[in-house]
Structure formats: C-alpha cells, structure tokens
JSON list of C-alpha atoms in Angstrom, two decimals:
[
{"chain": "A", "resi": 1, "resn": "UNK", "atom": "CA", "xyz": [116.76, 75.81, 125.60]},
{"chain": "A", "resi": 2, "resn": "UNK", "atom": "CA", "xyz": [119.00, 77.23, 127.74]},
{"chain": "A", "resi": 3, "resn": "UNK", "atom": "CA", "xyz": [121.54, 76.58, 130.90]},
{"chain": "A", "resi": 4, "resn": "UNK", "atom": "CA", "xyz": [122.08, 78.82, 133.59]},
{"chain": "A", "resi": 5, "resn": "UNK", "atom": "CA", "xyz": [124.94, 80.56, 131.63]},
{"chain": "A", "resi": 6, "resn": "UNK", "atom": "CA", "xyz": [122.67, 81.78, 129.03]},
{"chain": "A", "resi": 7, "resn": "UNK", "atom": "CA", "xyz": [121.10, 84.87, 130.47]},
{"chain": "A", "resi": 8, "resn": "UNK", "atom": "CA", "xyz": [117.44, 85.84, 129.99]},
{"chain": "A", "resi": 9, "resn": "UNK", "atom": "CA", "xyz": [118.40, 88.13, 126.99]},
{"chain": "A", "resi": 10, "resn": "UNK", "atom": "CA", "xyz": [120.63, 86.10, 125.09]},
{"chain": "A", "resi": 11, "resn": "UNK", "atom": "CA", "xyz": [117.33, 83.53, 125.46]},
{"chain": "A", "resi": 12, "resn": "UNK", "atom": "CA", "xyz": [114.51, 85.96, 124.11]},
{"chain": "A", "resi": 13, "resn": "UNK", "atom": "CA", "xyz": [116.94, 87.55, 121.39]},
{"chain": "A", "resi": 14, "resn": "UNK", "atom": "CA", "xyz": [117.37, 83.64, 119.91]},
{"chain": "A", "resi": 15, "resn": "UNK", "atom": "CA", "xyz": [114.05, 82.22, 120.20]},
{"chain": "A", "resi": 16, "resn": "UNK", "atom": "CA", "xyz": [115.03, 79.95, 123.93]},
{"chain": "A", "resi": 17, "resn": "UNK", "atom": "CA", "xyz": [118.56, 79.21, 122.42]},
{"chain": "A", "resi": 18, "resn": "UNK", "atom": "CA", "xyz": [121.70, 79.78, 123.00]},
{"chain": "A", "resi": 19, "resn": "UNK", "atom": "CA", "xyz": [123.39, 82.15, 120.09]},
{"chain": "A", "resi": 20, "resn": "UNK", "atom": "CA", "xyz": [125.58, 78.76, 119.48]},
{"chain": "A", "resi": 21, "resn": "UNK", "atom": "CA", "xyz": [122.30, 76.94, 119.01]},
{"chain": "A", "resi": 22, "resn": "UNK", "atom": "CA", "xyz": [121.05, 80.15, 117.22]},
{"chain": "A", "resi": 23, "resn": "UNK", "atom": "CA", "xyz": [124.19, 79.90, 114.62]},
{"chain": "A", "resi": 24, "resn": "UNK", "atom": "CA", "xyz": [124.08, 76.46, 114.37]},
{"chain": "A", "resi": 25, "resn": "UNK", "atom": "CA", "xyz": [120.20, 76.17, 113.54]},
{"chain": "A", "resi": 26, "resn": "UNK", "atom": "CA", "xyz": [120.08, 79.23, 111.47]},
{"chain": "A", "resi": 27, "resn": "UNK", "atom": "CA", "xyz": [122.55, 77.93, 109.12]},
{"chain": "A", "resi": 28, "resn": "UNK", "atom": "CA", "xyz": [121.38, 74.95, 108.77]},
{"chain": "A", "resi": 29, "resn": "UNK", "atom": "CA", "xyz": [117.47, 76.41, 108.21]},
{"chain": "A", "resi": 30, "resn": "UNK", "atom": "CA", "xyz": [118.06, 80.44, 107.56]},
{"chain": "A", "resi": 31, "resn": "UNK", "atom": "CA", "xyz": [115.36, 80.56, 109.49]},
{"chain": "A", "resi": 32, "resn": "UNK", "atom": "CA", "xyz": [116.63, 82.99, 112.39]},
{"chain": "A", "resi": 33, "resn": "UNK", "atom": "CA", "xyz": [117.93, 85.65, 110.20]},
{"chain": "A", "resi": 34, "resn": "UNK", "atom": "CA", "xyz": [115.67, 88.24, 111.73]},
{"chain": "A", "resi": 35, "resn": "UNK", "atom": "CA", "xyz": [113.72, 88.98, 107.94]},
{"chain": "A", "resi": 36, "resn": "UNK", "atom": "CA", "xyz": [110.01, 88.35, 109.28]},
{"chain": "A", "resi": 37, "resn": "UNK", "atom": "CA", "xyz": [108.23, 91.03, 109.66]},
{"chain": "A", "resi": 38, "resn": "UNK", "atom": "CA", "xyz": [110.35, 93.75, 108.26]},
{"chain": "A", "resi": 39, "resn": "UNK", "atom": "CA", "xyz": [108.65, 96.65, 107.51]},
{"chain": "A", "resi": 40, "resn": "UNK", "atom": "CA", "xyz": [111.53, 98.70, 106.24]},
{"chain": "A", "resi": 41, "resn": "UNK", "atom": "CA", "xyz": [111.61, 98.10, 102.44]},
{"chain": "A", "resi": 42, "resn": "UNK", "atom": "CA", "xyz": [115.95, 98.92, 102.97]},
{"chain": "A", "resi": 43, "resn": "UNK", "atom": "CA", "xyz": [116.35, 97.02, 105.81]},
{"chain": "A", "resi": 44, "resn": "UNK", "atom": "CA", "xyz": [114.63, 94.22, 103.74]},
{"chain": "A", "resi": 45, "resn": "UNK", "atom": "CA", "xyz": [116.69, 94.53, 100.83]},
{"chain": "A", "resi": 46, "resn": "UNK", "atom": "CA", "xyz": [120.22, 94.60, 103.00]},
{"chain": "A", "resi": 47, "resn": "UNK", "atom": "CA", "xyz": [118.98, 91.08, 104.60]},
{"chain": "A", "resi": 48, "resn": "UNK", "atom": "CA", "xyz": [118.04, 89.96, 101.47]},
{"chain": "A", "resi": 49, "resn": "UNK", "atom": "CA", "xyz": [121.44, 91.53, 99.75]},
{"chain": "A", "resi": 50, "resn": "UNK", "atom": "CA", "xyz": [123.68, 90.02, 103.10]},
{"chain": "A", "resi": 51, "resn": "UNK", "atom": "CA", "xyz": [121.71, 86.51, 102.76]},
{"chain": "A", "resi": 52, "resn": "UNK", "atom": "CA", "xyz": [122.75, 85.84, 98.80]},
{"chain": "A", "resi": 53, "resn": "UNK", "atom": "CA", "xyz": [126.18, 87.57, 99.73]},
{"chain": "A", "resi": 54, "resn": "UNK", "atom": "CA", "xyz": [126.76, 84.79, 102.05]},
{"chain": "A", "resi": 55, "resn": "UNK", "atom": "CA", "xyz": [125.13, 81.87, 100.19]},
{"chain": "A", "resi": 56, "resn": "UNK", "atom": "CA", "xyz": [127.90, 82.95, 97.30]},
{"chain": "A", "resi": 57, "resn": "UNK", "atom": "CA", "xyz": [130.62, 83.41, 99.68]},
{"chain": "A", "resi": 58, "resn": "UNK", "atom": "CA", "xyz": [130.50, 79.82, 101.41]},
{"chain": "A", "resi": 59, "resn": "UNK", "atom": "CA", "xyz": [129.86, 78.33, 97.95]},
{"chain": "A", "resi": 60, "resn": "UNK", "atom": "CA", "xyz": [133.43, 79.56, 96.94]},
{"chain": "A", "resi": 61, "resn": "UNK", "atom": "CA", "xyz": [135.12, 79.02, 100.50]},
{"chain": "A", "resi": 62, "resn": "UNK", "atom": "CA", "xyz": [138.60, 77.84, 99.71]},
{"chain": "A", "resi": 63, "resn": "UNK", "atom": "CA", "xyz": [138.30, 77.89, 95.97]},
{"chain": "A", "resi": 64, "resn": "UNK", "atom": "CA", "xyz": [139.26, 81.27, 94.73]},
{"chain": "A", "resi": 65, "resn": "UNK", "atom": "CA", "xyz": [142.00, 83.21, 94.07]},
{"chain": "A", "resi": 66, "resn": "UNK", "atom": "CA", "xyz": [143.74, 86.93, 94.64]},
{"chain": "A", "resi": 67, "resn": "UNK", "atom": "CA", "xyz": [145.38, 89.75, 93.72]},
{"chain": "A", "resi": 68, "resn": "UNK", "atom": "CA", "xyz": [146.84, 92.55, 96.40]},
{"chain": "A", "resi": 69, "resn": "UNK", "atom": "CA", "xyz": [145.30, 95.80, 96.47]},
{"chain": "A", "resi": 70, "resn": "UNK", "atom": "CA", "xyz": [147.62, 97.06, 98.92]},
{"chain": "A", "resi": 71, "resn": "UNK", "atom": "CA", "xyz": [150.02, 95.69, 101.65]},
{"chain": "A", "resi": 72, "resn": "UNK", "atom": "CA", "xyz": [147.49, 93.42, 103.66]},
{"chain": "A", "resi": 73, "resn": "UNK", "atom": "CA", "xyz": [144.61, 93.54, 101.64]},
{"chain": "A", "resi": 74, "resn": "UNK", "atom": "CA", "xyz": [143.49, 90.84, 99.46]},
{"chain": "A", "resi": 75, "resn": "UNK", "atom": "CA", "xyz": [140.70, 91.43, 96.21]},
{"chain": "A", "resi": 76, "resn": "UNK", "atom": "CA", "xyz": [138.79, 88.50, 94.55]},
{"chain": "A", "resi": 77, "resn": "UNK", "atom": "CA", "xyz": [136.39, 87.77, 92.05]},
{"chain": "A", "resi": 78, "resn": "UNK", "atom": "CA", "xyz": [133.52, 86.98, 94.58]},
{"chain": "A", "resi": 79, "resn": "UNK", "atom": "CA", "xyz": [134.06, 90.12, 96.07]},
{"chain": "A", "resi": 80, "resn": "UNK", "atom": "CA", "xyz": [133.49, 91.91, 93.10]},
{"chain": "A", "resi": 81, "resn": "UNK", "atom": "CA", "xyz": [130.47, 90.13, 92.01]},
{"chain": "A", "resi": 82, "resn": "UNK", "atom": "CA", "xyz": [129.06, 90.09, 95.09]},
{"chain": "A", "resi": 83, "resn": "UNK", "atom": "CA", "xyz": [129.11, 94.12, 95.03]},
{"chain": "A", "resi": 84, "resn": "UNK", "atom": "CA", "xyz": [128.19, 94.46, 91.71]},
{"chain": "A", "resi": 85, "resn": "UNK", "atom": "CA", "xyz": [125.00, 92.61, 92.45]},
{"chain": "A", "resi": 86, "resn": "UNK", "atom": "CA", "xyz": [124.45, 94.79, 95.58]},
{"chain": "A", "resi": 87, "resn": "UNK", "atom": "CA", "xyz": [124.98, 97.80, 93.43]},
{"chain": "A", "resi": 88, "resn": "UNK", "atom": "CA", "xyz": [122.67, 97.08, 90.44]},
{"chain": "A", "resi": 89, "resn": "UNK", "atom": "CA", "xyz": [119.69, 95.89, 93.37]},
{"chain": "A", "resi": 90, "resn": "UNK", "atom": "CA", "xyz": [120.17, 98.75, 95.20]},
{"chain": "A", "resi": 91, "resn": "UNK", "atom": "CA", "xyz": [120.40, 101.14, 91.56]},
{"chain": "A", "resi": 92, "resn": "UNK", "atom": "CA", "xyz": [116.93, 98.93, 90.67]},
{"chain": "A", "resi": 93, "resn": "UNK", "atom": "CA", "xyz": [115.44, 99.62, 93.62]},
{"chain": "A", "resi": 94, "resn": "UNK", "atom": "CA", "xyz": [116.52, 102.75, 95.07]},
{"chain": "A", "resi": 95, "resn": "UNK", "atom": "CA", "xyz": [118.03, 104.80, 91.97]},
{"chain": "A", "resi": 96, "resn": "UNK", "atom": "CA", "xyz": [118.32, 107.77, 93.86]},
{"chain": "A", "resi": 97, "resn": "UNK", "atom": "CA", "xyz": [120.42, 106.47, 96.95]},
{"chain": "A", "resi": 98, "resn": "UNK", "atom": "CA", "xyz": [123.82, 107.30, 97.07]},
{"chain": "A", "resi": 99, "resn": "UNK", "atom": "CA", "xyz": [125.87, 104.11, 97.32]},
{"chain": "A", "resi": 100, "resn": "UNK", "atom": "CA", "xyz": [129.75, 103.99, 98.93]},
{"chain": "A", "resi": 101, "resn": "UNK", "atom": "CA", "xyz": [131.05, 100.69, 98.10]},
{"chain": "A", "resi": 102, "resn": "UNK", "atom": "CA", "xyz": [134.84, 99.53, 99.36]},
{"chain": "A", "resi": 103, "resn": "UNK", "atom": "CA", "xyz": [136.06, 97.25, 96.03]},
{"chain": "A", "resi": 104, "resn": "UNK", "atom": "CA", "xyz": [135.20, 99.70, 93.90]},
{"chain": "A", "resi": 105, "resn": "UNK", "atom": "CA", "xyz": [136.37, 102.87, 96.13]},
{"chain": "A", "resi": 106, "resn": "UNK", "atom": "CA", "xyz": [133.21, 104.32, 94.44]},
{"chain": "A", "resi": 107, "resn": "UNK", "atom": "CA", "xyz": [131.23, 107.11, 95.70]},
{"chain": "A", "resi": 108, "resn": "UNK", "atom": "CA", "xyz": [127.77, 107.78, 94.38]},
{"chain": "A", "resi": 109, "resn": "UNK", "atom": "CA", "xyz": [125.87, 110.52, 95.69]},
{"chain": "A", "resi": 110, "resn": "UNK", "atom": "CA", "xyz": [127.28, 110.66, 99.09]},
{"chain": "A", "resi": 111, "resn": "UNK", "atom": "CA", "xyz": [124.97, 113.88, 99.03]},
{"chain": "A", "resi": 112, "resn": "UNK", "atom": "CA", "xyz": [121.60, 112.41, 99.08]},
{"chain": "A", "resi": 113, "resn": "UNK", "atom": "CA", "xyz": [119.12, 111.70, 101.98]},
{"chain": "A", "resi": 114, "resn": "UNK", "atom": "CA", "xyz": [119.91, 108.21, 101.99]},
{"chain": "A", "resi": 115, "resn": "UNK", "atom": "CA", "xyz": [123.43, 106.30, 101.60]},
{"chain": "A", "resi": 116, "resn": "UNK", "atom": "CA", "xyz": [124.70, 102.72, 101.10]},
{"chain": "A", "resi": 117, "resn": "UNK", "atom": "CA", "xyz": [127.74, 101.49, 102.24]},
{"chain": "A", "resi": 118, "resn": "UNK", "atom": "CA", "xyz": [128.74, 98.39, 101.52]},
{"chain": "A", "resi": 119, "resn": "UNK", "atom": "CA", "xyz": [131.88, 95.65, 102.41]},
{"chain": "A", "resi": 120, "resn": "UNK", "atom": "CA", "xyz": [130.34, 92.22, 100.08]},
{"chain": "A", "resi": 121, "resn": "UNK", "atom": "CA", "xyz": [133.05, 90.65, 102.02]},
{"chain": "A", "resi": 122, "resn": "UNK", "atom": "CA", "xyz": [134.58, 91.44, 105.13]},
{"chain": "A", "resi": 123, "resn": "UNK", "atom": "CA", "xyz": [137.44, 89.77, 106.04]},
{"chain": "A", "resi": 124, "resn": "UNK", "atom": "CA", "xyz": [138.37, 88.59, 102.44]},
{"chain": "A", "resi": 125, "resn": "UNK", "atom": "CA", "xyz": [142.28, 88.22, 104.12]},
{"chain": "A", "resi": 126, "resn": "UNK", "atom": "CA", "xyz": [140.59, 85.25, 105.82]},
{"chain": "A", "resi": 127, "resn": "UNK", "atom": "CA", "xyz": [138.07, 84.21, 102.86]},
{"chain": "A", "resi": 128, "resn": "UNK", "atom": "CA", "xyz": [141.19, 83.57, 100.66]},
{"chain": "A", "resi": 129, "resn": "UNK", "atom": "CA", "xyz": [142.66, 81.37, 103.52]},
{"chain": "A", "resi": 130, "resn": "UNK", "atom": "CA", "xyz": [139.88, 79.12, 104.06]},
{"chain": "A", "resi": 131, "resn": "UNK", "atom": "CA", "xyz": [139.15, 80.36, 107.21]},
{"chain": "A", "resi": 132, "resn": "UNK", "atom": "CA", "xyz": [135.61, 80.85, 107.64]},
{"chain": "A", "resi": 133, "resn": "UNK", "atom": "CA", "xyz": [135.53, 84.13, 109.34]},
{"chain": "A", "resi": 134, "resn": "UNK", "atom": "CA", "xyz": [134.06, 86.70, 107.60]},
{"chain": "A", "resi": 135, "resn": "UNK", "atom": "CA", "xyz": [131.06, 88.42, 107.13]},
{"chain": "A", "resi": 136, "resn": "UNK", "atom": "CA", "xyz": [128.85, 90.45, 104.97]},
{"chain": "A", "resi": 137, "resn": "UNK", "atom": "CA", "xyz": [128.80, 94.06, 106.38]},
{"chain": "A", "resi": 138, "resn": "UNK", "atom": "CA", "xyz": [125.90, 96.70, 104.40]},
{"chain": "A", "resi": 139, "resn": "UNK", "atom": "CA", "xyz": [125.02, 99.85, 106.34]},
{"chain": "A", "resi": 140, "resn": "UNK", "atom": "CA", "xyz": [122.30, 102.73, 105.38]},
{"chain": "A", "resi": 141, "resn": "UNK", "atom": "CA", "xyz": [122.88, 105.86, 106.61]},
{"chain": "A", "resi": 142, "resn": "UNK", "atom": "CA", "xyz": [120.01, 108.77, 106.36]},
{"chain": "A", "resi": 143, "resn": "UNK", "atom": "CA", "xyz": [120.77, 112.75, 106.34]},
{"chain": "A", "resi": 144, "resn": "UNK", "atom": "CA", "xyz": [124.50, 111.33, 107.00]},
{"chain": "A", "resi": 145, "resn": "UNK", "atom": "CA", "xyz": [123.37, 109.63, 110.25]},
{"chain": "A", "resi": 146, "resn": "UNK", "atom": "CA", "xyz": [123.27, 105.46, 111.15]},
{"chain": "A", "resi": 147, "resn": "UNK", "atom": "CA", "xyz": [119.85, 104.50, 109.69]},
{"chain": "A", "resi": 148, "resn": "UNK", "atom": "CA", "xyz": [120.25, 100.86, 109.31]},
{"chain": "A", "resi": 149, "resn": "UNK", "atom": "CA", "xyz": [122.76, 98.29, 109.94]},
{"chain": "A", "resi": 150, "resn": "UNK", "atom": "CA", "xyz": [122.90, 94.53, 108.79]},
{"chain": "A", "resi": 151, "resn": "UNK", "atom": "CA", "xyz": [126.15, 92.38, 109.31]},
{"chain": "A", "resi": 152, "resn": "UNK", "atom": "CA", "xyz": [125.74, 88.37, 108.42]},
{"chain": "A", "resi": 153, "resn": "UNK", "atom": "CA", "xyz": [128.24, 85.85, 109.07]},
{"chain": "A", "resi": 154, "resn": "UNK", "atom": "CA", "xyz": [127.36, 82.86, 106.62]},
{"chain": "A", "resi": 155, "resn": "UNK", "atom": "CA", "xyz": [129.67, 80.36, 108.30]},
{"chain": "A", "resi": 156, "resn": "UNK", "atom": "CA", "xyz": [127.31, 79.88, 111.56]},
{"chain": "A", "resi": 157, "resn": "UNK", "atom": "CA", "xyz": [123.82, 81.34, 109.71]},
{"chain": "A", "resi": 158, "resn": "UNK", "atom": "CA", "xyz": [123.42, 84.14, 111.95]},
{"chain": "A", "resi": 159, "resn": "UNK", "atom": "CA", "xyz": [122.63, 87.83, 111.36]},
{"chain": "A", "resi": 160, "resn": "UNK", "atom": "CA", "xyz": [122.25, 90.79, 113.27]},
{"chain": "A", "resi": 161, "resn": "UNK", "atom": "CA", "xyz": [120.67, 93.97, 112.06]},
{"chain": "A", "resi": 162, "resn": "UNK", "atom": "CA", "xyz": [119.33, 97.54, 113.86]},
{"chain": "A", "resi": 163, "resn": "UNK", "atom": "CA", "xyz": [117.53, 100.24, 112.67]},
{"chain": "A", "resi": 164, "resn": "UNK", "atom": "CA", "xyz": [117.71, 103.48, 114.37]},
{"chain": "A", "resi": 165, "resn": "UNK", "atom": "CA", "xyz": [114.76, 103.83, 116.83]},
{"chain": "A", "resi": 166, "resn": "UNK", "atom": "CA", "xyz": [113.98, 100.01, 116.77]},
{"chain": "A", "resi": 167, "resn": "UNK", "atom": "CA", "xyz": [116.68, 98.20, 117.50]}
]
C-alpha cells in the first residue's frame, strides 16, 4: 500500500494507495472515481458528465483537428460535442438550472438558484498536441456560491470532486 513517503491522508483518501497507484488503477478499472454513494443527484450527474467527457476525449487523443478562437486558444470538434452533450443532460435533467458554458460563451440563466459551469475540455492547447494533460473541469454553483466541484483527468483515471459542507 504505501511507503513511508505516502502520508496517512494521501493513504485513506486512495483506498491504502498511493495517488500514482490511485491514477494508475482507476484508469485502468474507473473504479476510484469517487461515484459510490453519492447522494447529490448534481454531483452525480457532473461525475457521470466528467466520466463520458473523458472516455471521448482519450478516444480522440492525437486525432483531431483545430481552429483558433483567439491568440493561444485552440477549439475542436470534441470540445464541442462534449458540451453539447453536457448541455442537453443537464437541460434533461435540470431544465431550470442556469448553465455557463466556455465553447459556446453562452450564458443561461446565470440568475437562478443553481448554475453550471462547464470547460468539456480543459487544456484543449495540449489535447490538440497529443499531450495528455487535460482535464474535464464542471462546477455547480448555488445562490452564486461554490456548491459543487468535479475536475477528472482521463489520462491517469482519477477524479476529484467537493461539495460544500462535505468535502
């Protein structure tokens, strides 16, 4: 499990493994993703949403294309299918959340109690490349505060995610 440079934390947060062991076992199983037992039916949908984001986002790894949509910043295909499918979950599921999503600059009542806000693919500059780092970055916020947070790096498996008040 682990050495004496794994500390007791980094042991209970990964099930007795290191995080590399953590990484390297959850994407090989997708088993230490942090979905069991979630009780919060948007938490559950942004691991489920951040889980298929990065499933499609290693399955195109090094075979897309781009166009610029400003000095810096890169735009595919898979980034805009992977937020359109976030959009019409969260729409199915939650039509009256307000949704801010970065491809399509869109805003959708940023006035109601609860708001997404979503990046399908963060770091697309190094998607493009071939370099696999990136992640898939979907926050909820609730009366304009943090309410949720899931960010999922498909490369190694591993997610993280936090809800206010639990962690």
């Amino acid at each position: 499990a682990g050495d004496e440079t794994t500390s007791a934390w980094q042991r209970h947060c990964f099930d007795g493994a290191t995080p590399v062991e953590a990484a390297r076992d959850g994407a090989r199983t997708g088993a230490r993703d942090g979905a069991r037992g979630v009780s919060d039916p948007r938490l559950a949908l942004a691991l489920s949403l951040a889980r298929e984001a990065g499933r499609q986002a290693v399955a195109s790894l090094g075979a897309v294309t781009s166009v610029w949509k400003r000095p810096g910043e890169r735009l595919t295909r898979v980034d805009i299918d992977i937020q359109s499918r976030m959009l019409q979950a969260i729409q199915a599921r939650f039509p009256h959340d307000g949704i801010v999503a970065e491809e399509s600059g869109g805003r959708l009542g940023t006035d109601r109690e609860f708001v997404w806000a979503l990046d399908p693919l963060d770091g697309t500059n190094n998607f493009v490349l071939g370099i696999p780092c990136f992640a898939i970055s979907i926050g909820v916020l609730r009366a304009a505060e943090p309410h949720i947070g899931v960010v999922h790096d498909p490369n190694t498996g591993l997610m993280v995610h936090a809800r206010r008040g639990v962690g």
